[in-house]
Amino acid sequence: MRRAIFPGSFDPLTNGHLDIIRRSAPLFDEMIVAILNNADKAPMFSVEERSEMIAAVLPSVETGNCEMSVESFSGLTADFAREKKATAIVRGIRAVSDYEYELRMALMNRRLEPTIETVFLMAGEEYSYVSSTLMKQVFELGGRVNGLIPELVEERMRKKSSRAK
Ligand code: PNS
């Protein structure tokens, strides 16, 4: 049984995340999309909202025989992966600029839990500049983000910003 976790903030989920899920699914039997519950950050969406959106969008992604689930966690990713008996941590790399941070995280996670490997996948070129932070910024300033985030996420962002006004 090859079980992986795909950890992240997912605030919000982007098509870049979905691209990584689609690419990594054939490599595993099970994959847990693991949302970090980070008390330090003021997120746009609560963990519950993020979890619900991911669960709603996942069926539209071609994941073959890989069984997908969504969970949230607090604390160390390595501890969560160990607790879930995962053998891999999946991370996406968009550009060279991601590499240094990802390398540091992967090496630290390996030190914390030597039996778990980080598996890097290259995001599709069309998503190489897509990040949750950039999507929120552009959206809030009235720019177009269609095609870069799932429609459902865009809809929820619209609702949230109209409520805030
Ligand atoms: O989507 P993000 O924000 O790039 O994801 C970063 C994440 C959640 C994978 C990273 O911040 C993380 O693993 N945080 C949990 C705390 C932890 O394990 N820190 C040490 C990692 S070396």
PDB file of N, CA and C in Angstrom, residues 14-85:
ATOM      1  N   THR A  14      -5.726  25.973  -5.837  1.00  0.00           N
ATOM      2  CA  THR A  14      -5.570  26.519  -7.193  1.00  0.00           C
ATOM      3  C   THR A  14      -5.542  25.365  -8.206  1.00  0.00           C
ATOM      4  N   ASN A  15      -5.607  25.724  -9.470  1.00  0.00           N
ATOM      5  CA  ASN A  15      -5.497  24.682 -10.506  1.00  0.00           C
ATOM      6  C   ASN A  15      -4.084  24.099 -10.530  1.00  0.00           C
ATOM      7  N   GLY A  16      -3.129  24.841  -9.999  1.00  0.00           N
ATOM      8  CA  GLY A  16      -1.763  24.313  -9.873  1.00  0.00           C
ATOM      9  C   GLY A  16      -1.741  23.146  -8.889  1.00  0.00           C
ATOM     10  N   HIS A  17      -2.451  23.275  -7.762  1.00  0.00           N
ATOM     11  CA  HIS A  17      -2.554  22.169  -6.801  1.00  0.00           C
ATOM     12  C   HIS A  17      -3.217  20.965  -7.480  1.00  0.00           C
ATOM     13  N   LEU A  18      -4.281  21.240  -8.233  1.00  0.00           N
ATOM     14  CA  LEU A  18      -5.004  20.128  -8.878  1.00  0.00           C
ATOM     15  C   LEU A  18      -4.122  19.427  -9.903  1.00  0.00           C
ATOM     16  N   ASP A  19      -3.275  20.205 -10.558  1.00  0.00           N
ATOM     17  CA  ASP A  19      -2.346  19.638 -11.543  1.00  0.00           C
ATOM     18  C   ASP A  19      -1.373  18.670 -10.851  1.00  0.00           C
ATOM     19  N   ILE A  20      -0.902  19.062  -9.676  1.00  0.00           N
ATOM     20  CA  ILE A  20       0.025  18.193  -8.918  1.00  0.00           C
ATOM     21  C   ILE A  20      -0.709  16.931  -8.438  1.00  0.00           C
ATOM     22  N   ILE A  21      -1.944  17.095  -8.002  1.00  0.00           N
ATOM     23  CA  ILE A  21      -2.731  15.932  -7.556  1.00  0.00           C
ATOM     24  C   ILE A  21      -2.906  14.961  -8.731  1.00  0.00           C
ATOM     25  N   ARG A  22      -3.270  15.495  -9.882  1.00  0.00           N
ATOM     26  CA  ARG A  22      -3.492  14.647 -11.067  1.00  0.00           C
ATOM     27  C   ARG A  22      -2.207  13.914 -11.480  1.00  0.00           C
ATOM     28  N   ARG A  23      -1.089  14.622 -11.406  1.00  0.00           N
ATOM     29  CA  ARG A  23       0.177  14.008 -11.811  1.00  0.00           C
ATOM     30  C   ARG A  23       0.672  12.972 -10.802  1.00  0.00           C
ATOM     31  N   SER A  24       0.403  13.216  -9.507  1.00  0.00           N
ATOM     32  CA  SER A  24       0.961  12.307  -8.503  1.00  0.00           C
ATOM     33  C   SER A  24       0.059  11.107  -8.222  1.00  0.00           C
ATOM     34  N   ALA A  25      -1.237  11.236  -8.487  1.00  0.00           N
ATOM     35  CA  ALA A  25      -2.178  10.154  -8.155  1.00  0.00           C
ATOM     36  C   ALA A  25      -1.759   8.784  -8.716  1.00  0.00           C
ATOM     37  N   PRO A  26      -1.303   8.699  -9.967  1.00  0.00           N
ATOM     38  CA  PRO A  26      -0.939   7.365 -10.485  1.00  0.00           C
ATOM     39  C   PRO A  26       0.232   6.705  -9.755  1.00  0.00           C
ATOM     40  N   LEU A  27       0.961   7.485  -8.966  1.00  0.00           N
ATOM     41  CA  LEU A  27       2.126   6.929  -8.261  1.00  0.00           C
ATOM     42  C   LEU A  27       1.749   6.278  -6.931  1.00  0.00           C
ATOM     43  N   PHE A  28       0.527   6.523  -6.469  1.00  0.00           N
ATOM     44  CA  PHE A  28       0.133   6.051  -5.134  1.00  0.00           C
ATOM     45  C   PHE A  28      -1.219   5.347  -5.142  1.00  0.00           C
ATOM     46  N   ASP A  29      -1.422   4.534  -4.090  1.00  0.00           N
ATOM     47  CA  ASP A  29      -2.728   3.885  -3.922  1.00  0.00           C
ATOM     48  C   ASP A  29      -3.689   4.802  -3.171  1.00  0.00           C
ATOM     49  N   GLU A  30      -3.103   5.588  -2.277  1.00  0.00           N
ATOM     50  CA  GLU A  30      -3.929   6.502  -1.465  1.00  0.00           C
ATOM     51  C   GLU A  30      -3.213   7.821  -1.313  1.00  0.00           C
ATOM     52  N   MET A  31      -3.985   8.886  -1.348  1.00  0.00           N
ATOM     53  CA  MET A  31      -3.362  10.197  -1.119  1.00  0.00           C
ATOM     54  C   MET A  31      -4.270  11.050  -0.230  1.00  0.00           C
ATOM     55  N   ILE A  32      -3.643  11.628   0.794  1.00  0.00           N
ATOM     56  CA  ILE A  32      -4.384  12.512   1.705  1.00  0.00           C
ATOM     57  C   ILE A  32      -3.970  13.944   1.408  1.00  0.00           C
ATOM     58  N   VAL A  33      -4.926  14.762   1.000  1.00  0.00           N
ATOM     59  CA  VAL A  33      -4.646  16.184   0.851  1.00  0.00           C
ATOM     60  C   VAL A  33      -4.712  16.746   2.273  1.00  0.00           C
ATOM     61  N   ALA A  34      -3.568  17.230   2.769  1.00  0.00           N
ATOM     62  CA  ALA A  34      -3.452  17.570   4.184  1.00  0.00           C
ATOM     63  C   ALA A  34      -3.348  19.084   4.358  1.00  0.00           C
ATOM     64  N   ILE A  35      -4.391  19.668   4.923  1.00  0.00           N
ATOM     65  CA  ILE A  35      -4.446  21.127   5.079  1.00  0.00           C
ATOM     66  C   ILE A  35      -3.830  21.521   6.420  1.00  0.00           C
ATOM     67  N   LEU A  36      -2.820  22.377   6.350  1.00  0.00           N
ATOM     68  CA  LEU A  36      -2.183  22.820   7.598  1.00  0.00           C
ATOM     69  C   LEU A  36      -3.079  23.828   8.313  1.00  0.00           C
ATOM     70  N   ASN A  37      -3.362  23.535   9.572  1.00  0.00           N
ATOM     71  CA  ASN A  37      -4.124  24.449  10.411  1.00  0.00           C
ATOM     72  C   ASN A  37      -3.111  25.336  11.116  1.00  0.00           C
ATOM     73  N   ASN A  38      -2.834  26.472  10.504  1.00  0.00           N
ATOM     74  CA  ASN A  38      -1.759  27.335  10.994  1.00  0.00           C
ATOM     75  C   ASN A  38      -2.323  28.506  11.795  1.00  0.00           C
ATOM     76  N   ALA A  39      -2.133  28.436  13.100  1.00  0.00           N
ATOM     77  CA  ALA A  39      -2.715  29.457  13.980  1.00  0.00           C
ATOM     78  C   ALA A  39      -2.050  30.823  13.792  1.00  0.00           C
ATOM     79  N   ASP A  40      -0.848  30.846  13.194  1.00  0.00           N
ATOM     80  CA  ASP A  40      -0.119  32.120  13.043  1.00  0.00           C
ATOM     81  C   ASP A  40      -0.675  32.985  11.919  1.00  0.00           C
ATOM     82  N   LYS A  41      -1.314  32.351  10.948  1.00  0.00           N
ATOM     83  CA  LYS A  41      -1.732  33.096   9.760  1.00  0.00           C
ATOM     84  C   LYS A  41      -3.205  33.466   9.827  1.00  0.00           C
ATOM     85  N   ALA A  42      -3.560  34.622   9.250  1.00  0.00           N
ATOM     86  CA  ALA A  42      -4.974  34.976   9.131  1.00  0.00           C
ATOM     87  C   ALA A  42      -5.406  34.561   7.726  1.00  0.00           C
ATOM     88  N   PRO A  43      -6.036  33.420   7.588  1.00  0.00           N
ATOM     89  CA  PRO A  43      -6.352  32.932   6.255  1.00  0.00           C
ATOM     90  C   PRO A  43      -7.592  33.589   5.652  1.00  0.00           C
ATOM     91  N   MET A  44      -7.750  33.467   4.363  1.00  0.00           N
ATOM     92  CA  MET A  44      -8.962  33.955   3.705  1.00  0.00           C
ATOM     93  C   MET A  44     -10.110  32.994   4.025  1.00  0.00           C
ATOM     94  N   PHE A  45      -9.813  31.690   3.958  1.00  0.00           N
ATOM     95  CA  PHE A  45     -10.822  30.669   4.223  1.00  0.00           C
ATOM     96  C   PHE A  45     -10.443  29.858   5.468  1.00  0.00           C
ATOM     97  N   SER A  46     -11.450  29.494   6.261  1.00  0.00           N
ATOM     98  CA  SER A  46     -11.190  28.643   7.423  1.00  0.00           C
ATOM     99  C   SER A  46     -10.763  27.256   6.921  1.00  0.00           C
ATOM    100  N   VAL A  47     -10.193  26.474   7.807  1.00  0.00           N
ATOM    101  CA  VAL A  47      -9.778  25.121   7.421  1.00  0.00           C
ATOM    102  C   VAL A  47     -10.999  24.316   6.957  1.00  0.00           C
ATOM    103  N   GLU A  48     -12.130  24.525   7.631  1.00  0.00           N
ATOM    104  CA  GLU A  48     -13.364  23.799   7.258  1.00  0.00           C
ATOM    105  C   GLU A  48     -13.794  24.197   5.844  1.00  0.00           C
ATOM    106  N   GLU A  49     -13.728  25.495   5.534  1.00  0.00           N
ATOM    107  CA  GLU A  49     -14.127  25.950   4.197  1.00  0.00           C
ATOM    108  C   GLU A  49     -13.182  25.387   3.134  1.00  0.00           C
ATOM    109  N   ARG A  50     -11.877  25.402   3.456  1.00  0.00           N
ATOM    110  CA  ARG A  50     -10.888  24.886   2.502  1.00  0.00           C
ATOM    111  C   ARG A  50     -11.103  23.398   2.262  1.00  0.00           C
ATOM    112  N   SER A  51     -11.358  22.688   3.359  1.00  0.00           N
ATOM    113  CA  SER A  51     -11.552  21.252   3.283  1.00  0.00           C
ATOM    114  C   SER A  51     -12.783  20.924   2.441  1.00  0.00           C
ATOM    115  N   GLU A  52     -13.839  21.673   2.673  1.00  0.00           N
ATOM    116  CA  GLU A  52     -15.097  21.433   1.945  1.00  0.00           C
ATOM    117  C   GLU A  52     -14.908  21.721   0.450  1.00  0.00           C
ATOM    118  N   MET A  53     -14.180  22.798   0.132  1.00  0.00           N
ATOM    119  CA  MET A  53     -13.970  23.151  -1.280  1.00  0.00           C
ATOM    120  C   MET A  53     -13.126  22.084  -1.982  1.00  0.00           C
ATOM    121  N   ILE A  54     -12.081  21.623  -1.299  1.00  0.00           N
ATOM    122  CA  ILE A  54     -11.210  20.607  -1.914  1.00  0.00           C
ATOM    123  C   ILE A  54     -12.009  19.324  -2.155  1.00  0.00           C
ATOM    124  N   ALA A  55     -12.785  18.920  -1.146  1.00  0.00           N
ATOM    125  CA  ALA A  55     -13.579  17.697  -1.286  1.00  0.00           C
ATOM    126  C   ALA A  55     -14.576  17.832  -2.439  1.00  0.00           C
ATOM    127  N   ALA A  56     -15.109  19.034  -2.630  1.00  0.00           N
ATOM    128  CA  ALA A  56     -16.087  19.241  -3.703  1.00  0.00           C
ATOM    129  C   ALA A  56     -15.432  19.225  -5.089  1.00  0.00           C
ATOM    130  N   VAL A  57     -14.200  19.685  -5.168  1.00  0.00           N
ATOM    131  CA  VAL A  57     -13.537  19.792  -6.475  1.00  0.00           C
ATOM    132  C   VAL A  57     -12.821  18.487  -6.868  1.00  0.00           C
ATOM    133  N   LEU A  58     -12.353  17.734  -5.868  1.00  0.00           N
ATOM    134  CA  LEU A  58     -11.557  16.519  -6.154  1.00  0.00           C
ATOM    135  C   LEU A  58     -12.192  15.546  -7.156  1.00  0.00           C
ATOM    136  N   PRO A  59     -13.511  15.298  -7.073  1.00  0.00           N
ATOM    137  CA  PRO A  59     -14.097  14.340  -8.024  1.00  0.00           C
ATOM    138  C   PRO A  59     -13.915  14.737  -9.500  1.00  0.00           C
ATOM    139  N   SER A  60     -13.636  16.018  -9.744  1.00  0.00           N
ATOM    140  CA  SER A  60     -13.455  16.447 -11.143  1.00  0.00           C
ATOM    141  C   SER A  60     -12.027  16.197 -11.632  1.00  0.00           C
ATOM    142  N   VAL A  61     -11.169  15.730 -10.736  1.00  0.00           N
ATOM    143  CA  VAL A  61      -9.771  15.483 -11.124  1.00  0.00           C
ATOM    144  C   VAL A  61      -9.587  14.006 -11.447  1.00  0.00           C
ATOM    145  N   GLU A  62      -8.845  13.751 -12.517  1.00  0.00           N
ATOM    146  CA  GLU A  62      -8.605  12.367 -12.925  1.00  0.00           C
ATOM    147  C   GLU A  62      -7.543  11.749 -12.011  1.00  0.00           C
ATOM    148  N   THR A  63      -8.000  10.966 -11.025  1.00  0.00           N
ATOM    149  CA  THR A  63      -7.037  10.395 -10.073  1.00  0.00           C
ATOM    150  C   THR A  63      -6.963   8.873 -10.180  1.00  0.00           C
ATOM    151  N   GLY A  64      -7.636   8.314 -11.185  1.00  0.00           N
ATOM    152  CA  GLY A  64      -7.570   6.863 -11.447  1.00  0.00           C
ATOM    153  C   GLY A  64      -7.933   6.039 -10.233  1.00  0.00           C
ATOM    154  N   ASN A  65      -7.054   5.062  -9.908  1.00  0.00           N
ATOM    155  CA  ASN A  65      -7.357   4.157  -8.788  1.00  0.00           C
ATOM    156  C   ASN A  65      -6.854   4.686  -7.451  1.00  0.00           C
ATOM    157  N   CYS A  66      -6.297   5.872  -7.461  1.00  0.00           N
ATOM    158  CA  CYS A  66      -5.770   6.418  -6.200  1.00  0.00           C
ATOM    159  C   CYS A  66      -6.944   6.914  -5.349  1.00  0.00           C
ATOM    160  N   GLU A  67      -6.996   6.403  -4.132  1.00  0.00           N
ATOM    161  CA  GLU A  67      -8.090   6.804  -3.247  1.00  0.00           C
ATOM    162  C   GLU A  67      -7.739   8.135  -2.590  1.00  0.00           C
ATOM    163  N   MET A  68      -8.581   9.120  -2.808  1.00  0.00           N
ATOM    164  CA  MET A  68      -8.280  10.470  -2.328  1.00  0.00           C
ATOM    165  C   MET A  68      -9.076  10.800  -1.065  1.00  0.00           C
ATOM    166  N   SER A  69      -8.450  11.528  -0.152  1.00  0.00           N
ATOM    167  CA  SER A  69      -9.189  12.040   1.000  1.00  0.00           C
ATOM    168  C   SER A  69      -8.608  13.388   1.409  1.00  0.00           C
ATOM    169  N   VAL A  70      -9.349  14.104   2.226  1.00  0.00           N
ATOM    170  CA  VAL A  70      -8.917  15.427   2.681  1.00  0.00           C
ATOM    171  C   VAL A  70      -8.930  15.433   4.206  1.00  0.00           C
ATOM    172  N   GLU A  71      -7.823  15.912   4.790  1.00  0.00           N
ATOM    173  CA  GLU A  71      -7.760  16.010   6.252  1.00  0.00           C
ATOM    174  C   GLU A  71      -7.037  17.290   6.606  1.00  0.00           C
ATOM    175  N   SER A  72      -7.186  17.715   7.866  1.00  0.00           N
ATOM    176  CA  SER A  72      -6.394  18.863   8.304  1.00  0.00           C
ATOM    177  C   SER A  72      -5.474  18.398   9.425  1.00  0.00           C
ATOM    178  N   PHE A  73      -4.418  19.164   9.651  1.00  0.00           N
ATOM    179  CA  PHE A  73      -3.484  18.797  10.718  1.00  0.00           C
ATOM    180  C   PHE A  73      -2.853  20.056  11.309  1.00  0.00           C
ATOM    181  N   SER A  74      -2.358  19.904  12.535  1.00  0.00           N
ATOM    182  CA  SER A  74      -1.600  20.974  13.175  1.00  0.00           C
ATOM    183  C   SER A  74      -0.246  20.376  13.515  1.00  0.00           C
ATOM    184  N   GLY A  75       0.738  21.222  13.699  1.00  0.00           N
ATOM    185  CA  GLY A  75       2.057  20.722  14.077  1.00  0.00           C
ATOM    186  C   GLY A  75       2.892  20.341  12.872  1.00  0.00           C
ATOM    187  N   LEU A  76       3.760  19.366  13.073  1.00  0.00           N
ATOM    188  CA  LEU A  76       4.731  19.010  12.028  1.00  0.00           C
ATOM    189  C   LEU A  76       4.135  18.102  10.955  1.00  0.00           C
ATOM    190  N   THR A  77       4.493  18.418   9.721  1.00  0.00           N
ATOM    191  CA  THR A  77       4.078  17.587   8.597  1.00  0.00           C
ATOM    192  C   THR A  77       4.637  16.168   8.746  1.00  0.00           C
ATOM    193  N   ALA A  78       5.894  16.075   9.205  1.00  0.00           N
ATOM    194  CA  ALA A  78       6.529  14.757   9.347  1.00  0.00           C
ATOM    195  C   ALA A  78       5.764  13.900  10.367  1.00  0.00           C
ATOM    196  N   ASP A  79       5.290  14.530  11.447  1.00  0.00           N
ATOM    197  CA  ASP A  79       4.523  13.787  12.461  1.00  0.00           C
ATOM    198  C   ASP A  79       3.190  13.306  11.889  1.00  0.00           C
ATOM    199  N   PHE A  80       2.564  14.204  11.122  1.00  0.00           N
ATOM    200  CA  PHE A  80       1.267  13.832  10.534  1.00  0.00           C
ATOM    201  C   PHE A  80       1.450  12.674   9.549  1.00  0.00           C
ATOM    202  N   ALA A  81       2.494  12.772   8.725  1.00  0.00           N
ATOM    203  CA  ALA A  81       2.760  11.711   7.739  1.00  0.00           C
ATOM    204  C   ALA A  81       3.012  10.372   8.446  1.00  0.00           C
ATOM    205  N   ARG A  82       3.782  10.417   9.524  1.00  0.00           N
ATOM    206  CA  ARG A  82       4.090   9.193  10.272  1.00  0.00           C
ATOM    207  C   ARG A  82       2.812   8.599  10.874  1.00  0.00           C
ATOM    208  N   GLU A  83       2.017   9.503  11.478  1.00  0.00           N
ATOM    209  CA  GLU A  83       0.753   9.088  12.100  1.00  0.00           C
ATOM    210  C   GLU A  83      -0.166   8.396  11.086  1.00  0.00           C
ATOM    211  N   LYS A  84      -0.128   8.893   9.852  1.00  0.00           N
ATOM    212  CA  LYS A  84      -0.992   8.343   8.796  1.00  0.00           C
ATOM    213  C   LYS A  84      -0.359   7.153   8.087  1.00  0.00           C
ATOM    214  N   LYS A  85       0.828   6.777   8.534  1.00  0.00           N
ATOM    215  CA  LYS A  85       1.576   5.674   7.908  1.00  0.00           C
ATOM    216  C   LYS A  85       1.810   5.928   6.408  1.00  0.00           C
TER     217      LYS A  85
END
